[in-house]
Each structure stands twice: as C-alpha cells, then as structure tokens.
GROMACS .gro file of N, CA, C and O in nm:
model
  380
    1MET      N    1  13.720   3.560   8.760
    1MET     CA    2  13.875   3.659   8.704
    1MET      C    3  13.941   3.639   8.847
    1MET      O    4  13.877   3.620   8.965
    2SER      N    5  14.079   3.635   8.839
    2SER     CA    6  14.176   3.644   8.932
    2SER      C    7  14.274   3.765   8.957
    2SER      O    8  14.274   3.853   8.814
    3VAL      N    9  14.337   3.747   9.068
    3VAL     CA   10  14.393   3.838   9.032
    3VAL      C   11  14.542   3.793   9.108
    3VAL      O   12  14.536   3.726   9.192
    4ASP      N   13  14.641   3.903   9.042
    4ASP     CA   14  14.811   3.849   9.091
    4ASP      C   15  14.833   3.882   9.121
    4ASP      O   16  14.858   3.996   9.179
    5LEU      N   17  14.979   3.879   9.115
    5LEU     CA   18  15.082   3.934   9.256
    5LEU      C   19  15.103   4.116   9.238
    5LEU      O   20  15.146   4.152   9.274
    6ALA      N   21  15.131   4.121   9.081
    6ALA     CA   22  15.161   4.254   9.022
    6ALA      C   23  15.032   4.351   9.031
    6ALA      O   24  15.081   4.514   9.067
    7THR      N   25  14.936   4.301   9.052
    7THR     CA   26  14.784   4.328   9.080
    7THR      C   27  14.759   4.418   9.243
    7THR      O   28  14.708   4.536   9.232
    8VAL      N   29  14.786   4.314   9.344
    8VAL     CA   30  14.811   4.322   9.458
    8VAL      C   31  14.863   4.436   9.578
    8VAL      O   32  14.794   4.526   9.570
    9LYS      N   33  15.023   4.436   9.471
    9LYS     CA   34  15.120   4.522   9.444
    9LYS      C   35  15.066   4.648   9.429
    9LYS      O   36  15.061   4.743   9.441
   10ARG      N   37  15.023   4.675   9.267
   10ARG     CA   38  14.907   4.854   9.213
   10ARG      C   39  14.857   4.817   9.345
   10ARG      O   40  14.872   4.973   9.335
   11VAL      N   41  14.765   4.791   9.368
   11VAL     CA   42  14.614   4.826   9.470
   11VAL      C   43  14.722   4.854   9.599
   11VAL      O   44  14.636   4.976   9.660
   12ALA      N   45  14.804   4.794   9.680
   12ALA     CA   46  14.868   4.849   9.764
   12ALA      C   47  14.889   4.983   9.704
   12ALA      O   48  14.854   5.070   9.796
   13HIS      N   49  14.990   4.942   9.640
   13HIS     CA   50  15.092   5.137   9.624
   13HIS      C   51  14.958   5.200   9.610
   13HIS      O   52  15.019   5.313   9.654
   14LEU      N   53  14.857   5.204   9.543
   14LEU     CA   54  14.668   5.318   9.497
   14LEU      C   55  14.660   5.353   9.602
   14LEU      O   56  14.605   5.448   9.604
   15ALA      N   57  14.704   5.229   9.744
   15ALA     CA   58  14.615   5.257   9.856
   15ALA      C   59  14.689   5.313   9.984
   15ALA      O   60  14.653   5.341  10.040
   16ARG      N   61  14.799   5.341   9.931
   16ARG     CA   62  14.942   5.409   9.999
   16ARG      C   63  14.935   5.309  10.117
   16ARG      O   64  14.938   5.343  10.203
   17ILE      N   65  14.871   5.137  10.081
   17ILE     CA   66  14.973   5.093  10.184
   17ILE      C   67  15.131   5.000  10.177
   17ILE      O   68  15.189   4.979  10.114
   18ALA      N   69  15.247   4.979  10.292
   18ALA     CA   70  15.301   4.937  10.282
   18ALA      C   71  15.295   4.717  10.268
   18ALA      O   72  15.263   4.729  10.359
   19VAL      N   73  15.354   4.711  10.179
   19VAL     CA   74  15.322   4.518  10.167
   19VAL      C   75  15.404   4.506  10.127
   19VAL      O   76  15.487   4.498  10.051
   20SER      N   77  15.503   4.379  10.216
   20SER     CA   78  15.608   4.276  10.173
   20SER      C   79  15.566   4.241  10.123
   20SER      O   80  15.477   4.178  10.036
   21GLU      N   81  15.707   4.163  10.095
   21GLU     CA   82  15.639   3.993   9.937
   21GLU      C   83  15.552   3.880   9.953
   21GLU      O   84  15.478   3.833   9.925
   22GLU      N   85  15.608   3.847  10.099
   22GLU     CA   86  15.574   3.785  10.189
   22GLU      C   87  15.311   3.768  10.211
   22GLU      O   88  15.247   3.782  10.166
   23GLU      N   89  15.368   3.900  10.272
   23GLU     CA   90  15.274   4.017  10.272
   23GLU      C   91  15.178   3.998  10.126
   23GLU      O   92  14.991   3.941  10.131
   24ALA      N   93  15.185   4.005   9.997
   24ALA     CA   94  15.149   4.015   9.892
   24ALA      C   95  15.076   3.893   9.920
   24ALA      O   96  14.962   3.860   9.775
   25GLN      N   97  15.082   3.784   9.914
   25GLN     CA   98  15.162   3.602   9.834
   25GLN      C   99  15.028   3.608   9.916
   25GLN      O  100  14.911   3.565   9.830
   26ARG      N  101  14.952   3.675  10.004
   26ARG     CA  102  14.914   3.601  10.085
   26ARG      C  103  14.773   3.695  10.071
   26ARG      O  104  14.677   3.652  10.060
   27MET      N  105  14.803   3.796  10.108
   27MET     CA  106  14.626   3.830  10.016
   27MET      C  107  14.585   3.825   9.897
   27MET      O  108  14.513   3.870   9.810
   28GLU      N  109  14.691   3.804   9.796
   28GLU     CA  110  14.652   3.761   9.608
   28GLU      C  111  14.568   3.623   9.603
   28GLU      O  112  14.440   3.624   9.602
   29GLY      N  113  14.615   3.491   9.797
   29GLY     CA  114  14.542   3.406   9.727
   29GLY      C  115  14.393   3.479   9.848
   29GLY      O  116  14.260   3.399   9.826
   30GLU      N  117  14.372   3.561   9.916
   30GLU     CA  118  14.288   3.604  10.032
   30GLU      C  119  14.159   3.711   9.883
   30GLU      O  120  14.058   3.595   9.896
   31LEU      N  121  14.232   3.812   9.784
   31LEU     CA  122  14.182   3.844   9.765
   31LEU      C  123  14.082   3.734   9.596
   31LEU      O  124  13.944   3.828   9.627
   32ASN      N  125  14.161   3.630   9.559
   32ASN     CA  126  14.123   3.561   9.482
   32ASN      C  127  14.017   3.487   9.537
   32ASN      O  128  13.925   3.451   9.553
   33ALA      N  129  13.945   3.439   9.669
   33ALA     CA  130  13.836   3.359   9.764
   33ALA      C  131  13.726   3.531   9.727
   33ALA      O  132  13.630   3.396   9.813
   34ILE      N  133  13.763   3.595   9.765
   34ILE     CA  134  13.695   3.651   9.821
   34ILE      C  135  13.574   3.746   9.642
   34ILE      O  136  13.509   3.713   9.685
   35LEU      N  137  13.705   3.736   9.555
   35LEU     CA  138  13.617   3.734   9.420
   35LEU      C  139  13.561   3.580   9.350
   35LEU      O  140  13.449   3.607   9.287
   36GLY      N  141  13.600   3.483   9.439
   36GLY     CA  142  13.524   3.390   9.398
   36GLY      C  143  13.410   3.360   9.464
   36GLY      O  144  13.292   3.330   9.390
   37PHE      N  145  13.417   3.444   9.611
   37PHE     CA  146  13.276   3.413   9.698
   37PHE      C  147  13.182   3.556   9.562
   37PHE      O  148  13.038   3.510   9.630
   38VAL      N  149  13.218   3.624   9.499
   38VAL     CA  150  13.112   3.701   9.458
   38VAL      C  151  13.039   3.756   9.348
   38VAL      O  152  12.964   3.641   9.286
   39GLU      N  153  13.170   3.594   9.303
   39GLU     CA  154  13.120   3.496   9.155
   39GLU      C  155  13.055   3.405   9.203
   39GLU      O  156  12.897   3.411   9.116
   40GLN      N  157  13.011   3.339   9.256
   40GLN     CA  158  12.904   3.295   9.326
   40GLN      C  159  12.756   3.332   9.384
   40GLN      O  160  12.652   3.292   9.358
   41LEU      N  161  12.797   3.440   9.449
   41LEU     CA  162  12.630   3.548   9.488
   41LEU      C  163  12.596   3.553   9.309
   41LEU      O  164  12.507   3.587   9.371
   42SER      N  165  12.685   3.590   9.171
   42SER     CA  166  12.590   3.586   9.070
   42SER      C  167  12.537   3.487   9.013
   42SER      O  168  12.440   3.566   8.946
   43GLU      N  169  12.625   3.407   9.064
   43GLU     CA  170  12.485   3.308   9.015
   43GLU      C  171  12.395   3.297   9.053
   43GLU      O  172  12.206   3.168   8.998
   44VAL      N  173  12.354   3.354   9.161
   44VAL     CA  174  12.181   3.308   9.247
   44VAL      C  175  12.045   3.375   9.176
   44VAL      O  176  12.108   3.504   9.114
   45ASP      N  177  12.026   3.290   9.178
   45ASP     CA  178  11.885   3.351   9.029
   45ASP      C  179  11.760   3.463   9.197
   45ASP      O  180  11.694   3.407   9.218
   46VAL      N  181  11.756   3.615   9.143
   46VAL     CA  182  11.698   3.713   9.273
   46VAL      C  183  11.564   3.689   9.166
   46VAL      O  184  11.490   3.846   9.218
   47ASP      N  185  11.524   3.635   9.087
   47ASP     CA  186  11.383   3.698   8.977
   47ASP      C  187  11.299   3.713   9.019
   47ASP      O  188  11.258   3.589   9.196
   48GLY      N  189  11.200   3.805   9.149
   48GLY     CA  190  11.149   3.766   9.187
   48GLY      C  191  11.098   3.850   9.343
   48GLY      O  192  11.007   3.817   9.374
   49VAL      N  193  11.258   3.842   9.363
   49VAL     CA  194  11.295   3.840   9.507
   49VAL      C  195  11.284   3.992   9.521
   49VAL      O  196  11.375   4.084   9.499
   50GLU      N  197  11.179   4.062   9.613
   50GLU     CA  198  11.152   4.178   9.645
   50GLU      C  199  11.264   4.208   9.734
   50GLU      O  200  11.287   4.165   9.806
   51PRO      N  201  11.306   4.387   9.736
   51PRO     CA  202  11.416   4.399   9.842
   51PRO      C  203  11.332   4.456   9.943
   51PRO      O  204  11.225   4.456   9.933
   52MET      N  205  11.432   4.449  10.062
   52MET     CA  206  11.412   4.484  10.206
   52MET      C  207  11.461   4.524  10.251
   52MET      O  208  11.586   4.561  10.261
   53THR      N  209  11.391   4.604  10.374
   53THR     CA  210  11.397   4.673  10.446
   53THR      C  211  11.482   4.635  10.568
   53THR      O  212  11.521   4.661  10.650
   54SER      N  213  11.458   4.519  10.657
   54SER     CA  214  11.482   4.425  10.702
   54SER      C  215  11.457   4.350  10.707
   54SER      O  216  11.364   4.207  10.656
   55VAL      N  217  11.487   4.183  10.775
   55VAL     CA  218  11.429   4.061  10.776
   55VAL      C  219  11.257   4.048  10.822
   55VAL      O  220  11.261   3.940  10.785
   56MET      N  221  11.259   4.125  10.916
   56MET     CA  222  11.134   4.123  10.985
   56MET      C  223  11.038   4.151  10.894
   56MET      O  224  11.066   4.317  10.852
   57PRO      N  225  10.920   4.088  10.787
   57PRO     CA  226  10.806   4.268  10.739
   57PRO      C  227  10.787   4.305  10.812
   57PRO      O  228  10.691   4.306  10.882
   58MET      N  229  10.761   4.467  10.752
   58MET     CA  230  10.729   4.548  10.836
   58MET      C  231  10.714   4.713  10.790
   58MET      O  232  10.806   4.685  10.681
   59ALA      N  233  10.626   4.762  10.825
   59ALA     CA  234  10.594   4.918  10.728
   59ALA      C  235  10.725   5.061  10.824
   59ALA      O  236  10.706   5.041  10.940
   60MET      N  237  10.789   5.095  10.717
   60MET     CA  238  10.866   5.188  10.711
   60MET      C  239  10.785   5.242  10.875
   60MET      O  240  10.688   5.332  10.761
   61ARG      N  241  10.866   5.354  10.936
   61ARG     CA  242  10.783   5.461  10.962
   61ARG      C  243  10.842   5.619  10.920
   61ARG      O  244  10.939   5.632  10.894
   62LYS      N  245  10.704   5.700  10.864
   62LYS     CA  246  10.782   5.794  10.835
   62LYS      C  247  10.747   5.919  10.861
   62LYS      O  248  10.642   5.888  10.913
   63ARG      N  249  10.788   6.037  10.908
   63ARG     CA  250  10.744   6.182  10.949
   63ARG      C  251  10.698   6.216  10.841
   63ARG      O  252  10.668   6.173  10.719
   64PRO      N  253  10.562   6.307  10.843
   64PRO     CA  254  10.453   6.342  10.687
   64PRO      C  255  10.578   6.432  10.631
   64PRO      O  256  10.714   6.502  10.789
   65ASP      N  257  10.605   6.506  10.539
   65ASP     CA  258  10.665   6.585  10.461
   65ASP      C  259  10.570   6.714  10.493
   65ASP      O  260  10.552   6.756  10.406
   66VAL      N  261  10.646   6.776  10.580
   66VAL     CA  262  10.552   6.932  10.602
   66VAL      C  263  10.715   6.961  10.630
   66VAL      O  264  10.772   6.985  10.691
   67VAL      N  265  10.715   7.165  10.539
   67VAL     CA  266  10.814   7.277  10.618
   67VAL      C  267  10.711   7.291  10.731
   67VAL      O  268  10.624   7.360  10.729
   68THR      N  269  10.791   7.338  10.775
   68THR     CA  270  10.768   7.402  10.957
   68THR      C  271  10.980   7.493  10.978
   68THR      O  272  11.054   7.483  10.906
   69ASP      N  273  10.955   7.599  11.145
   69ASP     CA  274  11.007   7.636  11.111
   69ASP      C  275  11.133   7.533  11.255
   69ASP      O  276  11.237   7.671  11.189
   70GLY      N  277  11.124   7.472  11.185
   70GLY     CA  278  11.157   7.429  11.307
   70GLY      C  279  11.160   7.435  11.448
   70GLY      O  280  11.197   7.398  11.553
   71SER      N  281  11.031   7.536  11.486
   71SER     CA  282  11.000   7.563  11.616
   71SER      C  283  11.134   7.557  11.752
   71SER      O  284  11.088   7.583  11.810
   72LYS      N  285  11.285   7.618  11.665
   72LYS     CA  286  11.354   7.643  11.783
   72LYS      C  287  11.407   7.742  11.709
   72LYS      O  288  11.534   7.801  11.757
   73ALA      N  289  11.363   7.833  11.623
   73ALA     CA  290  11.410   7.994  11.505
   73ALA      C  291  11.480   8.121  11.739
   73ALA      O  292  11.540   8.119  11.722
   74GLU      N  293  11.375   8.088  11.809
   74GLU     CA  294  11.429   8.173  11.884
   74GLU      C  295  11.539   8.146  11.972
   74GLU      O  296  11.665   8.198  12.004
   75ASP      N  297  11.536   8.031  12.039
   75ASP     CA  298  11.673   7.923  12.098
   75ASP      C  299  11.738   7.972  11.962
   75ASP      O  300  11.874   7.965  12.025
   76ILE      N  301  11.790   7.999  11.908
   76ILE     CA  302  11.876   7.948  11.805
   76ILE      C  303  11.960   8.083  11.817
   76ILE      O  304  12.076   8.176  11.815
   77VAL      N  305  11.849   8.204  11.769
   77VAL     CA  306  11.952   8.354  11.843
   77VAL      C  307  11.955   8.378  11.959
   77VAL      O  308  11.996   8.518  11.931
   78ALA      N  309  11.898   8.311  12.022
   78ALA     CA  310  11.924   8.383  12.149
   78ALA      C  311  12.066   8.413  12.200
   78ALA      O  312  12.091   8.498  12.320
   79ASN      N  313  12.144   8.382  12.145
   79ASN     CA  314  12.278   8.402  12.171
   79ASN      C  315  12.339   8.474  12.065
   79ASN      O  316  12.461   8.497  12.102
   80ALA      N  317  12.256   8.573  11.958
   80ALA     CA  318  12.375   8.641  11.917
   80ALA      C  319  12.344   8.750  11.943
   80ALA      O  320  12.233   8.810  12.048
   81PRO      N  321  12.436   8.815  11.881
   81PRO     CA  322  12.497   9.005  11.951
   81PRO      C  323  12.319   9.086  11.967
   81PRO      O  324  12.298   9.139  11.992
   82GLU      N  325  12.307   9.042  11.826
   82GLU     CA  326  12.162   9.137  11.772
   82GLU      C  327  12.196   9.063  11.678
   82GLU      O  328  12.120   9.023  11.556
   83ALA      N  329  11.946   9.091  11.732
   83ALA     CA  330  11.882   8.982  11.655
   83ALA      C  331  11.710   9.076  11.610
   83ALA      O  332  11.726   9.110  11.770
   84THR      N  333  11.650   9.075  11.563
   84THR     CA  334  11.531   9.129  11.501
   84THR      C  335  11.418   9.046  11.415
   84THR      O  336  11.467   8.961  11.320
   85ASP      N  337  11.306   9.037  11.512
   85ASP     CA  338  11.215   8.941  11.410
   85ASP      C  339  11.246   8.810  11.385
   85ASP      O  340  11.225   8.695  11.326
   86ASN      N  341  11.372   8.715  11.491
   86ASN     CA  342  11.429   8.538  11.477
   86ASN      C  343  11.559   8.564  11.393
   86ASN      O  344  11.538   8.536  11.317
   87PHE      N  345  11.550   8.715  11.305
   87PHE     CA  346  11.676   8.666  11.236
   87PHE      C  347  11.780   8.719  11.282
   87PHE      O  348  11.817   8.847  11.427
   88PHE      N  349  11.907   8.731  11.241
   88PHE     CA  350  12.050   8.785  11.328
   88PHE      C  351  12.052   8.904  11.239
   88PHE      O  352  11.989   8.886  11.113
   89MET      N  353  12.071   8.974  11.286
   89MET     CA  354  12.132   9.134  11.194
   89MET      C  355  12.331   9.175  11.246
   89MET      O  356  12.315   9.091  11.324
   90VAL      N  357  12.322   9.196  11.119
   90VAL     CA  358  12.488   9.214  11.081
   90VAL      C  359  12.489   9.393  11.027
   90VAL      O  360  12.368   9.378  10.961
   91PRO      N  361  12.612   9.386  11.053
   91PRO     CA  362  12.664   9.509  11.005
   91PRO      C  363  12.636   9.559  10.883
   91PRO      O  364  12.704   9.412  10.835
   92LYS      N  365  12.597   9.674  10.839
   92LYS     CA  366  12.651   9.649  10.640
   92LYS      C  367  12.740   9.689  10.600
   92LYS      O  368  12.800   9.747  10.649
   93VAL      N  369  12.794   9.641  10.503
   93VAL     CA  370  12.956   9.622  10.489
   93VAL      C  371  12.959   9.688  10.350
   93VAL      O  372  12.874   9.627  10.248
   94VAL      N  373  13.004   9.793  10.352
   94VAL     CA  374  13.016   9.935  10.160
   94VAL      C  375  13.161   9.923  10.168
   94VAL      O  376  13.216   9.946  10.235
   95GLU      N  377  13.180   9.857  10.056
   95GLU     CA  378  13.285   9.881  10.000
   95GLU      C  379  13.306  10.005   9.880
   95GLU      O  380  13.218  10.011   9.784
   0.00000   0.00000   0.00000
C-alpha cells in the first residue's frame, strides 16, 4: 500500500493540520516509508511466540481481588456538612 499526495492532503485536512505543498510532498515519502516498515513487520513469523509483559521473564504482581470499603470512609465524610454512619446527609427535596 502506498500513499499519494491527495491522500496526504486529505489526512491533513481531517486532522485539521495546515500543510504546505512542499510539506505534503515530504510527508508522502515519510508515510510511505512507515507503511513499508509495517509491511516488513507483517512478514515476520510469530507462530508459537508467547505474548510478553516485559523483556525479562517475571511473574506479574497482583493484589487479591477483595471487596472492601477502602478503609477511608471516615476521611471521606470528615469535611461533609452533615454525615451519619459514614454517609453524606442531604436535605430531602420534594417538588
């Protein structure tokens, strides 16, 4: 796949970027070089390659998935004008 000058100008317009004629011609070459590199990457055989989280083999640290109240309820309602049992109290509105 290659990018022509019209495509560069259309992408610049969609991105709301002002591009001069000479900049568009330069970008055409740069975008074609990038797309060429991406095509090279698609040629690499990655069958049997496990996904990695790091270049160094390591186990991911995970916290236990436990439901808690966060132990911060008192801190959260400390500056509330009115609170009861760690809940915000608001005036009742009836229309």
